[in-house]
Amino acid sequence: MKRLAVLVPLLILLLPACSPPTPEVIEETIVVYVTQPPLPTYTPYPTYTPVPPAPTYTPYLTPTPQAVAPTSTLTPDPSAYLGVARQGGRLGTIWNLADVRYNSHPDRLRVVWEMAEPGDHVPLFEVVEVDNIADPFPLGHDPSWGAARIDLVMSDVYAYDFPLSQRLPFIPPDNPHVTRIDLYPTFSDAHLGFSIGLKKPSAYEVYELKNPVRIVIDVRYGD
């Protein structure tokens, strides 16, 4: 019993020495890798090449209509005019014939049809040179007109106030090309026709004039 009493205090003293060692704190550095997006690839700027300035665009000017006949280029051979129809003017207006007249010049004979109404255009018309034998008048061949004719037919033109029967025919005296100027039979109330008789096929020009409104045909002598 006495021995037990001695051992108990001894065990108490030894207990601290036998207790497990305090665990050692180990410091560990943890490296965290963060994924970063790849750096953009460097693309150098292109070499600057100066560009010359573009030329300034100048639009074509729109010509202002003038009451002057345009210059026509005539075919050297007058026979080339045979059978070639030419048209001009436009519809939309009722016209009254104010005058028809002619005048002889050294190089041409000019015939003028003038309208009573003002306007910015002439009546619709068609003019054609024909062989007087191969293409006679609707009522038949008339040799007094000559070898050829220039026929003019106008639409929506009337001559109620113009004395055509008293003024026509015109017979130019001693003219080298033109035999006569008279009516062309159209047999239509909406058309008014005229013919210029020719001794031989001739070159001619057609003009559309305004202020006043006129259709003009020039029969050329020197071509």
Short mmCIF file of the C-alpha atoms (twelve columns), coordinates in Angstrom:
data_MODEL
# 
_entry.id   MODEL 
# 
loop_
_atom_site.group_PDB 
_atom_site.id 
_atom_site.type_symbol 
_atom_site.label_atom_id 
_atom_site.label_alt_id 
_atom_site.label_comp_id 
_atom_site.label_asym_id 
_atom_site.label_seq_id 
_atom_site.Cartn_x 
_atom_site.Cartn_y 
_atom_site.Cartn_z 
_atom_site.pdbx_PDB_model_num 
ATOM 1   C CA . MET A 1   0.000   0.000  0.000    1 
ATOM 2   C CA . LYS A 2   2.854   2.282  0.890    1 
ATOM 3   C CA . ARG A 3   4.424   1.454  -2.483   1 
ATOM 4   C CA . LEU A 4   1.320   2.422  -4.345   1 
ATOM 5   C CA . ALA A 5   1.237   5.756  -2.675   1 
ATOM 6   C CA . VAL A 6   4.721   6.477  -3.854   1 
ATOM 7   C CA . LEU A 7   3.996   5.450  -7.465   1 
ATOM 8   C CA . VAL A 8   0.985   7.650  -7.873   1 
ATOM 9   C CA . PRO A 9   2.847   10.921 -7.412   1 
ATOM 10  C CA . LEU A 10  5.633   9.626  -9.620   1 
ATOM 11  C CA . LEU A 11  3.211   8.865  -12.415  1 
ATOM 12  C CA . ILE A 12  1.739   12.273 -12.096  1 
ATOM 13  C CA . LEU A 13  5.164   13.789 -12.569  1 
ATOM 14  C CA . LEU A 14  5.912   11.632 -15.602  1 
ATOM 15  C CA . LEU A 15  2.660   12.283 -17.383  1 
ATOM 16  C CA . PRO A 16  3.692   15.622 -18.823  1 
ATOM 17  C CA . ALA A 17  6.887   14.073 -20.112  1 
ATOM 18  C CA . CYS A 18  4.993   11.269 -21.833  1 
ATOM 19  C CA . SER A 19  2.306   13.407 -23.405  1 
ATOM 20  C CA . PRO A 20  2.507   13.502 -27.220  1 
ATOM 21  C CA . PRO A 21  4.574   16.283 -28.689  1 
ATOM 22  C CA . THR A 22  2.876   19.414 -29.887  1 
ATOM 23  C CA . PRO A 23  2.574   19.125 -33.665  1 
ATOM 24  C CA . GLU A 24  4.971   21.400 -35.525  1 
ATOM 25  C CA . VAL A 25  3.384   24.067 -37.523  1 
ATOM 26  C CA . ILE A 26  4.699   23.823 -41.040  1 
ATOM 27  C CA . GLU A 27  4.367   26.968 -43.048  1 
ATOM 28  C CA . GLU A 28  3.582   26.135 -46.646  1 
ATOM 29  C CA . THR A 29  3.366   28.673 -49.382  1 
ATOM 30  C CA . ILE A 30  0.574   27.857 -51.776  1 
ATOM 31  C CA . VAL A 31  1.041   29.327 -55.240  1 
ATOM 32  C CA . VAL A 32  -2.199  29.807 -57.050  1 
ATOM 33  C CA . TYR A 33  -1.874  29.998 -60.829  1 
ATOM 34  C CA . VAL A 34  -4.510  32.152 -62.468  1 
ATOM 35  C CA . THR A 35  -5.056  31.530 -66.162  1 
ATOM 36  C CA . GLN A 36  -4.795  34.753 -68.134  1 
ATOM 37  C CA . PRO A 37  -6.010  35.261 -71.687  1 
ATOM 38  C CA . PRO A 38  -3.194  35.253 -74.215  1 
ATOM 39  C CA . LEU A 39  -1.789  38.590 -75.120  1 
ATOM 40  C CA . PRO A 40  -3.001  39.850 -78.493  1 
ATOM 41  C CA . THR A 41  -0.663  39.338 -81.355  1 
ATOM 42  C CA . TYR A 42  0.884   42.601 -82.351  1 
ATOM 43  C CA . THR A 43  0.090   43.545 -85.916  1 
ATOM 44  C CA . PRO A 44  2.013   46.520 -87.152  1 
ATOM 45  C CA . TYR A 45  0.067   49.260 -88.906  1 
ATOM 46  C CA . PRO A 46  0.388   49.179 -92.699  1 
ATOM 47  C CA . THR A 47  2.741   51.589 -94.265  1 
ATOM 48  C CA . TYR A 48  0.868   54.788 -95.141  1 
ATOM 49  C CA . THR A 49  0.898   55.557 -98.826  1 
ATOM 50  C CA . PRO A 50  -0.492  58.981 -99.671  1 
ATOM 51  C CA . VAL A 51  -3.342  58.874 -102.182 1 
ATOM 52  C CA . PRO A 52  -3.716  61.765 -104.572 1 
ATOM 53  C CA . PRO A 53  -7.077  63.539 -104.303 1 
ATOM 54  C CA . ALA A 54  -9.771  62.418 -106.708 1 
ATOM 55  C CA . PRO A 55  -10.433 64.821 -109.557 1 
ATOM 56  C CA . THR A 56  -13.426 67.081 -109.128 1 
ATOM 57  C CA . TYR A 57  -16.377 65.834 -111.199 1 
ATOM 58  C CA . THR A 58  -17.879 68.469 -113.430 1 
ATOM 59  C CA . PRO A 59  -21.227 67.369 -114.895 1 
ATOM 60  C CA . TYR A 60  -22.031 68.120 -118.474 1 
ATOM 61  C CA . LEU A 61  -24.024 71.274 -118.820 1 
ATOM 62  C CA . THR A 62  -27.565 70.906 -120.083 1 
ATOM 63  C CA . PRO A 63  -27.900 73.109 -123.135 1 
ATOM 64  C CA . THR A 64  -30.589 75.733 -122.967 1 
ATOM 65  C CA . PRO A 65  -33.008 75.391 -125.874 1 
ATOM 66  C CA . GLN A 66  -32.650 78.249 -128.275 1 
ATOM 67  C CA . ALA A 67  -34.985 79.405 -130.996 1 
ATOM 68  C CA . VAL A 68  -32.199 78.893 -133.526 1 
ATOM 69  C CA . ALA A 69  -32.130 76.150 -136.090 1 
ATOM 70  C CA . PRO A 70  -29.451 73.525 -135.446 1 
ATOM 71  C CA . THR A 71  -26.753 72.963 -137.998 1 
ATOM 72  C CA . SER A 72  -27.477 69.939 -140.169 1 
ATOM 73  C CA . THR A 73  -24.916 67.724 -141.853 1 
ATOM 74  C CA . LEU A 74  -26.068 67.092 -145.370 1 
ATOM 75  C CA . THR A 75  -25.443 63.911 -147.296 1 
ATOM 76  C CA . PRO A 76  -23.341 64.740 -150.352 1 
ATOM 77  C CA . ASP A 77  -25.583 62.724 -152.685 1 
ATOM 78  C CA . PRO A 78  -29.078 64.297 -152.790 1 
ATOM 79  C CA . SER A 79  -30.591 60.998 -153.922 1 
ATOM 80  C CA . ALA A 80  -29.770 59.609 -150.452 1 
ATOM 81  C CA . TYR A 81  -32.700 61.656 -149.106 1 
ATOM 82  C CA . LEU A 82  -35.268 59.718 -151.130 1 
ATOM 83  C CA . GLY A 83  -37.551 57.585 -148.986 1 
ATOM 84  C CA . VAL A 84  -36.007 58.705 -145.668 1 
ATOM 85  C CA . ALA A 85  -38.792 59.944 -143.373 1 
ATOM 86  C CA . ARG A 86  -38.006 62.460 -140.650 1 
ATOM 87  C CA . GLN A 87  -40.276 63.255 -137.708 1 
ATOM 88  C CA . GLY A 88  -40.401 66.053 -135.186 1 
ATOM 89  C CA . GLY A 89  -42.628 67.975 -132.793 1 
ATOM 90  C CA . ARG A 90  -45.175 66.362 -130.526 1 
ATOM 91  C CA . LEU A 91  -48.892 66.004 -129.902 1 
ATOM 92  C CA . GLY A 92  -50.950 67.705 -127.221 1 
ATOM 93  C CA . THR A 93  -51.880 71.064 -128.761 1 
ATOM 94  C CA . ILE A 94  -54.417 72.186 -131.324 1 
ATOM 95  C CA . TRP A 95  -52.764 74.532 -133.800 1 
ATOM 96  C CA . ASN A 96  -54.068 77.030 -136.310 1 
ATOM 97  C CA . LEU A 97  -52.021 77.915 -139.350 1 
ATOM 98  C CA . ALA A 98  -51.202 81.628 -139.349 1 
ATOM 99  C CA . ASP A 99  -49.070 81.788 -142.484 1 
ATOM 100 C CA . VAL A 100 -47.235 79.805 -145.125 1 
ATOM 101 C CA . ARG A 101 -44.571 81.556 -147.187 1 
ATOM 102 C CA . TYR A 102 -41.367 80.997 -149.101 1 
ATOM 103 C CA . ASN A 103 -38.269 82.979 -149.916 1 
ATOM 104 C CA . SER A 104 -35.458 82.307 -152.364 1 
ATOM 105 C CA . HIS A 105 -31.805 82.654 -151.339 1 
ATOM 106 C CA . PRO A 106 -28.610 82.209 -153.370 1 
ATOM 107 C CA . ASP A 107 -28.034 78.692 -152.025 1 
ATOM 108 C CA . ARG A 108 -31.509 77.560 -150.975 1 
ATOM 109 C CA . LEU A 109 -35.264 78.019 -151.092 1 
ATOM 110 C CA . ARG A 110 -36.915 78.338 -147.686 1 
ATOM 111 C CA . VAL A 111 -40.538 77.420 -146.965 1 
ATOM 112 C CA . VAL A 112 -42.052 78.457 -143.607 1 
ATOM 113 C CA . TRP A 113 -45.232 77.242 -141.884 1 
ATOM 114 C CA . GLU A 114 -46.089 79.511 -138.961 1 
ATOM 115 C CA . MET A 115 -48.628 78.737 -136.201 1 
ATOM 116 C CA . ALA A 116 -50.951 81.268 -134.586 1 
ATOM 117 C CA . GLU A 117 -50.503 79.864 -131.068 1 
ATOM 118 C CA . PRO A 118 -47.364 80.303 -128.953 1 
ATOM 119 C CA . GLY A 119 -45.645 77.223 -127.594 1 
ATOM 120 C CA . ASP A 120 -42.402 75.578 -126.602 1 
ATOM 121 C CA . HIS A 121 -42.648 72.951 -129.361 1 
ATOM 122 C CA . VAL A 122 -43.944 72.554 -132.888 1 
ATOM 123 C CA . PRO A 123 -46.807 70.334 -134.054 1 
ATOM 124 C CA . LEU A 124 -46.080 66.674 -134.646 1 
ATOM 125 C CA . PHE A 125 -44.969 66.309 -138.258 1 
ATOM 126 C CA . GLU A 126 -43.408 63.930 -140.748 1 
ATOM 127 C CA . VAL A 127 -41.452 64.955 -143.824 1 
ATOM 128 C CA . VAL A 128 -40.126 62.680 -146.560 1 
ATOM 129 C CA . GLU A 129 -38.680 63.113 -150.033 1 
ATOM 130 C CA . VAL A 130 -40.117 60.731 -152.625 1 
ATOM 131 C CA . ASP A 131 -39.740 59.912 -156.288 1 
ATOM 132 C CA . ASN A 132 -42.726 61.501 -158.000 1 
ATOM 133 C CA . ILE A 133 -43.154 58.612 -160.452 1 
ATOM 134 C CA . ALA A 134 -42.527 55.692 -158.101 1 
ATOM 135 C CA . ASP A 135 -44.562 57.291 -155.293 1 
ATOM 136 C CA . PRO A 136 -47.258 59.447 -156.907 1 
ATOM 137 C CA . PHE A 137 -49.974 61.446 -155.167 1 
ATOM 138 C CA . PRO A 138 -52.992 59.499 -153.840 1 
ATOM 139 C CA . LEU A 139 -54.984 60.730 -156.858 1 
ATOM 140 C CA . GLY A 140 -52.284 59.694 -159.344 1 
ATOM 141 C CA . HIS A 141 -49.087 60.916 -160.958 1 
ATOM 142 C CA . ASP A 142 -48.832 64.622 -161.837 1 
ATOM 143 C CA . PRO A 143 -45.749 65.374 -163.962 1 
ATOM 144 C CA . SER A 144 -46.032 69.121 -163.358 1 
ATOM 145 C CA . TRP A 145 -44.487 68.585 -159.904 1 
ATOM 146 C CA . GLY A 146 -41.194 67.391 -161.377 1 
ATOM 147 C CA . ALA A 147 -39.063 64.321 -160.756 1 
ATOM 148 C CA . ALA A 148 -39.371 64.318 -156.950 1 
ATOM 149 C CA . ARG A 149 -41.302 65.848 -154.045 1 
ATOM 150 C CA . ILE A 150 -40.839 66.729 -150.413 1 
ATOM 151 C CA . ASP A 151 -44.086 65.888 -148.585 1 
ATOM 152 C CA . LEU A 152 -44.879 67.451 -145.192 1 
ATOM 153 C CA . VAL A 153 -47.820 66.225 -143.077 1 
ATOM 154 C CA . MET A 154 -48.642 67.975 -139.778 1 
ATOM 155 C CA . SER A 155 -50.973 66.646 -137.060 1 
ATOM 156 C CA . ASP A 156 -53.668 68.701 -135.295 1 
ATOM 157 C CA . VAL A 157 -53.042 71.731 -137.515 1 
ATOM 158 C CA . TYR A 158 -56.022 73.518 -139.049 1 
ATOM 159 C CA . ALA A 159 -56.354 76.343 -141.574 1 
ATOM 160 C CA . TYR A 160 -59.884 77.555 -140.907 1 
ATOM 161 C CA . ASP A 161 -58.782 81.198 -140.776 1 
ATOM 162 C CA . PHE A 162 -56.079 81.018 -143.429 1 
ATOM 163 C CA . PRO A 163 -57.030 81.373 -147.129 1 
ATOM 164 C CA . LEU A 164 -55.064 78.442 -148.501 1 
ATOM 165 C CA . SER A 165 -57.011 78.303 -151.729 1 
ATOM 166 C CA . GLN A 166 -56.191 81.948 -152.415 1 
ATOM 167 C CA . ARG A 167 -52.502 81.741 -151.505 1 
ATOM 168 C CA . LEU A 168 -51.520 78.442 -153.083 1 
ATOM 169 C CA . PRO A 169 -49.918 77.215 -155.214 1 
ATOM 170 C CA . PHE A 170 -46.574 79.026 -155.004 1 
ATOM 171 C CA . ILE A 171 -44.547 78.758 -158.206 1 
ATOM 172 C CA . PRO A 172 -41.037 80.177 -157.687 1 
ATOM 173 C CA . PRO A 173 -39.899 81.785 -160.940 1 
ATOM 174 C CA . ASP A 174 -36.735 80.431 -162.564 1 
ATOM 175 C CA . ASN A 175 -35.783 78.368 -159.540 1 
ATOM 176 C CA . PRO A 176 -33.071 75.772 -160.260 1 
ATOM 177 C CA . HIS A 177 -34.658 73.055 -158.072 1 
ATOM 178 C CA . VAL A 178 -38.231 73.834 -156.977 1 
ATOM 179 C CA . THR A 179 -41.217 73.638 -159.347 1 
ATOM 180 C CA . ARG A 180 -44.097 74.495 -157.006 1 
ATOM 181 C CA . ILE A 181 -45.426 74.472 -153.420 1 
ATOM 182 C CA . ASP A 182 -48.988 73.318 -152.834 1 
ATOM 183 C CA . LEU A 183 -51.278 71.165 -150.718 1 
ATOM 184 C CA . TYR A 184 -50.751 67.444 -150.254 1 
ATOM 185 C CA . PRO A 185 -54.073 65.530 -150.042 1 
ATOM 186 C CA . THR A 186 -54.353 63.734 -146.699 1 
ATOM 187 C CA . PHE A 187 -58.114 63.008 -146.657 1 
ATOM 188 C CA . SER A 188 -58.060 63.483 -142.860 1 
ATOM 189 C CA . ASP A 189 -59.403 66.313 -140.704 1 
ATOM 190 C CA . ALA A 190 -56.591 65.752 -138.196 1 
ATOM 191 C CA . HIS A 191 -53.780 66.214 -140.743 1 
ATOM 192 C CA . LEU A 192 -52.725 69.074 -142.950 1 
ATOM 193 C CA . GLY A 193 -50.290 68.299 -145.771 1 
ATOM 194 C CA . PHE A 194 -48.078 70.226 -148.186 1 
ATOM 195 C CA . SER A 195 -45.692 69.256 -150.978 1 
ATOM 196 C CA . ILE A 196 -42.646 70.909 -152.511 1 
ATOM 197 C CA . GLY A 197 -42.123 69.846 -156.122 1 
ATOM 198 C CA . LEU A 198 -38.523 69.243 -157.232 1 
ATOM 199 C CA . LYS A 199 -36.976 69.176 -160.690 1 
ATOM 200 C CA . LYS A 200 -34.557 66.561 -159.390 1 
ATOM 201 C CA . PRO A 201 -33.811 64.904 -156.011 1 
ATOM 202 C CA . SER A 202 -32.407 67.548 -153.701 1 
ATOM 203 C CA . ALA A 203 -30.811 67.828 -150.302 1 
ATOM 204 C CA . TYR A 204 -32.889 69.628 -147.692 1 
ATOM 205 C CA . GLU A 205 -32.920 70.636 -144.026 1 
ATOM 206 C CA . VAL A 206 -35.773 70.796 -141.496 1 
ATOM 207 C CA . TYR A 207 -35.906 73.216 -138.557 1 
ATOM 208 C CA . GLU A 208 -38.212 73.510 -135.551 1 
ATOM 209 C CA . LEU A 209 -38.430 77.107 -134.337 1 
ATOM 210 C CA . LYS A 210 -40.432 78.965 -131.703 1 
ATOM 211 C CA . ASN A 211 -41.422 82.530 -130.825 1 
ATOM 212 C CA . PRO A 212 -43.346 82.248 -133.093 1 
ATOM 213 C CA . VAL A 213 -43.799 78.506 -133.602 1 
ATOM 214 C CA . ARG A 214 -42.599 77.525 -137.082 1 
ATOM 215 C CA . ILE A 215 -41.631 74.506 -139.160 1 
ATOM 216 C CA . VAL A 216 -39.054 75.402 -141.787 1 
ATOM 217 C CA . ILE A 217 -37.759 73.416 -144.775 1 
ATOM 218 C CA . ASP A 218 -34.710 74.576 -146.707 1 
ATOM 219 C CA . VAL A 219 -34.212 73.056 -150.160 1 
ATOM 220 C CA . ARG A 220 -30.469 73.257 -150.861 1 
ATOM 221 C CA . TYR A 221 -29.071 74.147 -154.288 1 
ATOM 222 C CA . GLY A 222 -25.383 73.497 -153.920 1 
ATOM 223 C CA . ASP A 223 -25.514 69.803 -152.868 1 
# 
